[in-house]
PDB file of C-alpha atoms in Angstrom:
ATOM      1  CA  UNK A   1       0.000   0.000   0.000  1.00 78.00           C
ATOM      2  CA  UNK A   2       2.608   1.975   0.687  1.00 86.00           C
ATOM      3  CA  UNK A   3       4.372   2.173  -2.643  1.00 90.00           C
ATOM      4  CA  UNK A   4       0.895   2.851  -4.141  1.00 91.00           C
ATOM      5  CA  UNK A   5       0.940   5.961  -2.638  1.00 92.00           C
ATOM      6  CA  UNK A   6       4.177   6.597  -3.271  1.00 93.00           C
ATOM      7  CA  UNK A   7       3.292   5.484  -7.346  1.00 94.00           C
ATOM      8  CA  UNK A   8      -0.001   8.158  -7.353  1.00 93.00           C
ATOM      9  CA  UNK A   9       2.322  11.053  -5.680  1.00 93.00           C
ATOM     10  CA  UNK A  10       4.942  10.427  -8.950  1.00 95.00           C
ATOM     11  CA  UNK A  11       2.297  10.346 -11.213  1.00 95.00           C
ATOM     12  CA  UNK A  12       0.512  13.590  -9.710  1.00 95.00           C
ATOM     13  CA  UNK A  13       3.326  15.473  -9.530  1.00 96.00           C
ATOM     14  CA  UNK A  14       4.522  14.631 -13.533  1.00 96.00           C
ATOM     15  CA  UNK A  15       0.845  15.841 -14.356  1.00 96.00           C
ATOM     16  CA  UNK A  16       1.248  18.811 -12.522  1.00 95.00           C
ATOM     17  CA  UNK A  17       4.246  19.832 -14.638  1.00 95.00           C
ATOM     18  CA  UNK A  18       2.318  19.007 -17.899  1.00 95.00           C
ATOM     19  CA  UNK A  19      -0.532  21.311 -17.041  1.00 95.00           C
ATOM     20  CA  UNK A  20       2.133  24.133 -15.756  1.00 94.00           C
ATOM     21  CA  UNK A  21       3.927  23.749 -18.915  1.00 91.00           C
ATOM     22  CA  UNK A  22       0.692  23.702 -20.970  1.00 91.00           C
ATOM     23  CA  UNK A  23      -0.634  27.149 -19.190  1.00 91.00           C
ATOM     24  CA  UNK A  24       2.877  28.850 -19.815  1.00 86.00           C
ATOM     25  CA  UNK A  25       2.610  27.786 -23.032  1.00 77.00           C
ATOM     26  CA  UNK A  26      -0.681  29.508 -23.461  1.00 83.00           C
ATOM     27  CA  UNK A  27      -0.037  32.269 -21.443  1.00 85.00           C
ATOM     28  CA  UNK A  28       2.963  33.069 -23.674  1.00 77.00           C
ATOM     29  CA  UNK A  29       0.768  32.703 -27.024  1.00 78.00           C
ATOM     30  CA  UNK A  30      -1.149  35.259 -26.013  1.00 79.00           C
ATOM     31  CA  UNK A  31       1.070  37.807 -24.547  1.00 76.00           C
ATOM     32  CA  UNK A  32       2.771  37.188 -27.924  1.00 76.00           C
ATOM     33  CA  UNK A  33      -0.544  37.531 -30.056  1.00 75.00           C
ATOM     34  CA  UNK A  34      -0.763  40.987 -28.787  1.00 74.00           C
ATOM     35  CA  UNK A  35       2.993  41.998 -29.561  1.00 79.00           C
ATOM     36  CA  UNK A  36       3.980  40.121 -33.130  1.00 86.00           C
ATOM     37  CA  UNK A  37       1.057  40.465 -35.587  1.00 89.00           C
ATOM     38  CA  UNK A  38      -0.547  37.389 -37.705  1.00 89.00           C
ATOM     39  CA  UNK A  39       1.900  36.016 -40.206  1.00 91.00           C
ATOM     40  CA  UNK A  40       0.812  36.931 -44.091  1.00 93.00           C
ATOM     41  CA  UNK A  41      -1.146  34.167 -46.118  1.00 92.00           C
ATOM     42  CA  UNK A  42       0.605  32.830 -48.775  1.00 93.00           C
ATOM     43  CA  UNK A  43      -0.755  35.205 -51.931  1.00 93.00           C
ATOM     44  CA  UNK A  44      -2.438  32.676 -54.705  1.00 90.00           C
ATOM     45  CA  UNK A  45      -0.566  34.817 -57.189  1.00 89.00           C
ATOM     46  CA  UNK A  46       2.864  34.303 -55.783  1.00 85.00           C
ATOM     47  CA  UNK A  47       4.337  33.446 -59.247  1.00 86.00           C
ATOM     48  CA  UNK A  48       7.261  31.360 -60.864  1.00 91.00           C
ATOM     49  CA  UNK A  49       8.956  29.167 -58.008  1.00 93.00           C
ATOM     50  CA  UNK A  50      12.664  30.190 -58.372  1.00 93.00           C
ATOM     51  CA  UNK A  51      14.087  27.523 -55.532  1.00 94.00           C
ATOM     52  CA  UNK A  52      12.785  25.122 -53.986  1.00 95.00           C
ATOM     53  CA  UNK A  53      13.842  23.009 -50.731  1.00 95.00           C
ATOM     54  CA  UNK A  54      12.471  20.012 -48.367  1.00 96.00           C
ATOM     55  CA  UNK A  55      13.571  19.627 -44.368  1.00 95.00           C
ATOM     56  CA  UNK A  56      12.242  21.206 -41.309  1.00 95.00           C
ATOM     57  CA  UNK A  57      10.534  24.214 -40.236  1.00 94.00           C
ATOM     58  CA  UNK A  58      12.047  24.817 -36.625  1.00 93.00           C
ATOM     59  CA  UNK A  59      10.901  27.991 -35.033  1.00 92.00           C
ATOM     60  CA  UNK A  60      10.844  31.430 -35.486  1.00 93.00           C
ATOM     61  CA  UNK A  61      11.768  33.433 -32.571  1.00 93.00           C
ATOM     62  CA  UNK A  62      12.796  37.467 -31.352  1.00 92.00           C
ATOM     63  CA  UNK A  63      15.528  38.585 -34.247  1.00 92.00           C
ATOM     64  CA  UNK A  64      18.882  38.143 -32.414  1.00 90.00           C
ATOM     65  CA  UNK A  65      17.288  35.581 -29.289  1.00 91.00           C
ATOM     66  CA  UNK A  66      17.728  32.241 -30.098  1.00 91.00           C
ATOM     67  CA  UNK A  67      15.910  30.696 -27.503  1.00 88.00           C
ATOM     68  CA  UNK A  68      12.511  32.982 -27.128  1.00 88.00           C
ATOM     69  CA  UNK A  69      10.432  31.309 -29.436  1.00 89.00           C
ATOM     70  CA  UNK A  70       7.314  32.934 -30.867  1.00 90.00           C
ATOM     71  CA  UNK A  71       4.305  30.002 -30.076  1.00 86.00           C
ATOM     72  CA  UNK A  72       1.479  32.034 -30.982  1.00 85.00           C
ATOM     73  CA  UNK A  73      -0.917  30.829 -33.738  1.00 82.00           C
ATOM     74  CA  UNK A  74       1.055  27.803 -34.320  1.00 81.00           C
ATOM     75  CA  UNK A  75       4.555  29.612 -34.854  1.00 85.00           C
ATOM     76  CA  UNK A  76       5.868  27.429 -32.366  1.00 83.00           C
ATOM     77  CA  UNK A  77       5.454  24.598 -34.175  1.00 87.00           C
ATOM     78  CA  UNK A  78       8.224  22.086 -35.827  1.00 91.00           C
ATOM     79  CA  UNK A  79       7.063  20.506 -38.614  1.00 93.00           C
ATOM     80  CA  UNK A  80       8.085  19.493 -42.039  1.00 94.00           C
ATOM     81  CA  UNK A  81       8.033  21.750 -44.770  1.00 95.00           C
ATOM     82  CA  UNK A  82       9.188  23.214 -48.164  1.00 96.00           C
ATOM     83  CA  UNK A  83       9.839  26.621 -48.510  1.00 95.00           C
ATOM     84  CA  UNK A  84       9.141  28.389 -51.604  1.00 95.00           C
ATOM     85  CA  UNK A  85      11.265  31.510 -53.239  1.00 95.00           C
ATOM     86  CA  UNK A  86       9.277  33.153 -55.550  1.00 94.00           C
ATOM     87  CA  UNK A  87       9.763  36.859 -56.644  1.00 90.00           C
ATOM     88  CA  UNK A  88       7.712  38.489 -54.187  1.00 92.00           C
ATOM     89  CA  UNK A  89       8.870  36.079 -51.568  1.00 94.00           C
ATOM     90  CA  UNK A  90       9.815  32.910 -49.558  1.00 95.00           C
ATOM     91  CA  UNK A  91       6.207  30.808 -49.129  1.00 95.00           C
ATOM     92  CA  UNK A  92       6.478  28.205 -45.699  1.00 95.00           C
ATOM     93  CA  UNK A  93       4.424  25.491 -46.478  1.00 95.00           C
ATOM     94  CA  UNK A  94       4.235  23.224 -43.579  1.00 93.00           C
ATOM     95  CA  UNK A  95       2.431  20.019 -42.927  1.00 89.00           C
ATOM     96  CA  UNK A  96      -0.034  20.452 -40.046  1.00 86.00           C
ATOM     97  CA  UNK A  97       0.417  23.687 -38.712  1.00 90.00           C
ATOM     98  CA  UNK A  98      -0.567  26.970 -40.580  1.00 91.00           C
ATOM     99  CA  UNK A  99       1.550  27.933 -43.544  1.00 93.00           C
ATOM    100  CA  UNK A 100       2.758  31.103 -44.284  1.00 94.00           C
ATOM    101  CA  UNK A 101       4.328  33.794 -46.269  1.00 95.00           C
ATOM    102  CA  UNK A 102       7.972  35.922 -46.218  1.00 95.00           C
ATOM    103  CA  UNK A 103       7.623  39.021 -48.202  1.00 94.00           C
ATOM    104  CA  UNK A 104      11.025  39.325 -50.134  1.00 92.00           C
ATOM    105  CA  UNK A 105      11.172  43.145 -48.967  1.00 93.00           C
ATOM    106  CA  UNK A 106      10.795  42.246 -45.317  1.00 93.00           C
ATOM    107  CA  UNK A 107      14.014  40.290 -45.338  1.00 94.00           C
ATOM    108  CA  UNK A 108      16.521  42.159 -43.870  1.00 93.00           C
ATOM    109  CA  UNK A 109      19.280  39.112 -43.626  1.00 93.00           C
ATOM    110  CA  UNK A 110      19.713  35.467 -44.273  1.00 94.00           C
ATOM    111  CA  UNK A 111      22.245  32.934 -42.687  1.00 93.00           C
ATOM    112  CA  UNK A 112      23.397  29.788 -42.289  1.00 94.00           C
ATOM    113  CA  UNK A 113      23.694  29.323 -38.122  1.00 93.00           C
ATOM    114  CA  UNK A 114      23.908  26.451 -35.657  1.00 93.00           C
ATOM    115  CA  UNK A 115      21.000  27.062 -33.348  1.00 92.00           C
ATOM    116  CA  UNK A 116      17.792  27.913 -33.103  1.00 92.00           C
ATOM    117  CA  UNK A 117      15.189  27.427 -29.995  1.00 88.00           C
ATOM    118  CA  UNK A 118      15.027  23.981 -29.411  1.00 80.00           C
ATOM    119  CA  UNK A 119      17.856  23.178 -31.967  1.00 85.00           C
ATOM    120  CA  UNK A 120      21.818  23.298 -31.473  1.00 88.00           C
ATOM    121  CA  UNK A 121      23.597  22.050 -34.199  1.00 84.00           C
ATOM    122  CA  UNK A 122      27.624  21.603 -34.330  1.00 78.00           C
ATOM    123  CA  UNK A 123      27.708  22.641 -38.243  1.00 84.00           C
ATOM    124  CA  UNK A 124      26.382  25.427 -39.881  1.00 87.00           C
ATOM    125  CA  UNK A 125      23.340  22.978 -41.102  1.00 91.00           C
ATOM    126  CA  UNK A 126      20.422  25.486 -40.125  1.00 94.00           C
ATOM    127  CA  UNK A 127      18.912  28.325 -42.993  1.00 94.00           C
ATOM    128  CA  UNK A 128      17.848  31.483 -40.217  1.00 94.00           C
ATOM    129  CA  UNK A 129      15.599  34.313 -42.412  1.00 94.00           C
ATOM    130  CA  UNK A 130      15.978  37.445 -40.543  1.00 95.00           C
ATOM    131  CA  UNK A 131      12.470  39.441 -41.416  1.00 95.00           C
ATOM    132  CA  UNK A 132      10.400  42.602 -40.391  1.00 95.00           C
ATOM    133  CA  UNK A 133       6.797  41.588 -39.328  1.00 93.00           C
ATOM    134  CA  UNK A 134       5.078  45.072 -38.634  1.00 88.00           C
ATOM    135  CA  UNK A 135       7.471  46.609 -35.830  1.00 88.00           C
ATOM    136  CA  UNK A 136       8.714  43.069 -34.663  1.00 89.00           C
ATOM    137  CA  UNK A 137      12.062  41.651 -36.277  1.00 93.00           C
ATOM    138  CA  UNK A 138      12.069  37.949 -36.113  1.00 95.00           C
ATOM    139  CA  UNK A 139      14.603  35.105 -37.263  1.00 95.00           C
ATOM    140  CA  UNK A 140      12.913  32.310 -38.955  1.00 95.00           C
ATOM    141  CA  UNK A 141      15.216  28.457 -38.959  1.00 94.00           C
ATOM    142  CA  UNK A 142      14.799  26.163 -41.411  1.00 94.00           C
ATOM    143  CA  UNK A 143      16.973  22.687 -41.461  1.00 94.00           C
ATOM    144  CA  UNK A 144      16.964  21.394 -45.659  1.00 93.00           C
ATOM    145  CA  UNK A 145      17.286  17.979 -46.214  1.00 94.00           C
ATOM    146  CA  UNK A 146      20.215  19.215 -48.729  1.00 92.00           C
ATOM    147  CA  UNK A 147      22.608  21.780 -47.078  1.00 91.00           C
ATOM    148  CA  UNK A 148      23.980  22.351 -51.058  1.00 91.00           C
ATOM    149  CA  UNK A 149      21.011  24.263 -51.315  1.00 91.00           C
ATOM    150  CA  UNK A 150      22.006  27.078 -48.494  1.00 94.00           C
ATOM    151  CA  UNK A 151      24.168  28.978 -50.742  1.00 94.00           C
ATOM    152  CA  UNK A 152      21.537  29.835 -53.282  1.00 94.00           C
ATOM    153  CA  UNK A 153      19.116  30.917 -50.731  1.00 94.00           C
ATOM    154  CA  UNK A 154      21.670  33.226 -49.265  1.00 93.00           C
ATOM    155  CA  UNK A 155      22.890  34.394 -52.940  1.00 92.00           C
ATOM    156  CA  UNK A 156      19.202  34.885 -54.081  1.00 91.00           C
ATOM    157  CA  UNK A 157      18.046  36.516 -51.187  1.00 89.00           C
ATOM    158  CA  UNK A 158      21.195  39.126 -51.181  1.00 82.00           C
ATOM    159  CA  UNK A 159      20.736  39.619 -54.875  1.00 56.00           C
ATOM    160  CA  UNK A 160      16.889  40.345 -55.147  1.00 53.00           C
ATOM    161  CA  UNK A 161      16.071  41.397 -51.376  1.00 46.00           C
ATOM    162  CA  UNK A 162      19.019  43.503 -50.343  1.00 48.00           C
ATOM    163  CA  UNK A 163      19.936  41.154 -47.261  1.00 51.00           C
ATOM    164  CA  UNK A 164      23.212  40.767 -45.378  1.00 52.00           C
TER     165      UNK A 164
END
């Protein structure tokens, strides 16, 4: 009987940290909702595709803080996805979680980097977008399936958007 108890206590206490994690979570979303505005749609116009890559949509946090992820309206989700340059812009297409659009003149810098909240790499093997969302600046990462395709995002988005 005893180690029942001592079984129910474990098990309360690891639910307890779900649900505290869960209402951070939420609480965060919407102090967030109020500060970074919705991401753009992805136009049904958006033209030619110019590149094209696979991998994994990782997070987009605060421009220059890696770890202070933006979770509100399903930002905060990792999923796969193929992102999309096109002239007007990079289109995020991700599988189960909203998809969503990069205007080409709100990227202010592109880069290949090791981390990215929730992801530490030891290579250079993540794509970060550095773009303006109304008066936010956020860093979008991106890990490709085929690292040879970093330097033609970098090289087309310096060419055509002006980016460092």
């Amino acid at each position: 009987m005893e180690r029942l108890w001592l079984v129910l206590a474990i098990v309360a206490f690891f639910l307890l940290c779900l649900w505290g994690m869960y209402v951070g979570w939420r609480r965060k979303a919407r102090s967030q909702s109020v500060q970074v505005p919705p991401f753009p749609a992805i136009p049904e116009d958006a033209g030619e595709v110019l590149l094209e890559s696979t991998g994994v949509y990782l997070a987009t946090t605060v421009a220059g803080e890696w770890q202070n992820r933006i979770v509100t309206r399903g930002a905060g989700l990792r999923t796969g996805a193929v992102w999309r340059l096109h002239d007007g812009g990079i289109a995020v297409e991700r599988g189960g979680a909203p998809d969503f659009w990069i205007p080409r003149e709100a990227v202010t810098g592109v880069r290949r980097d090791t981390k990215i909240a929730g992801k530490v790499m030891g290579t250079d093997a993540l794509l970060v977008l550095t773009w303006r969302l109304g008066d936010a600046e956020l860093d979008t990462g991106f890990r490709g399936d085929d690292l040879d395709d970093y330097p033609q995002w970098i090289e087309q988005l310096k060419i055509k958007g002006g980016a460092q």
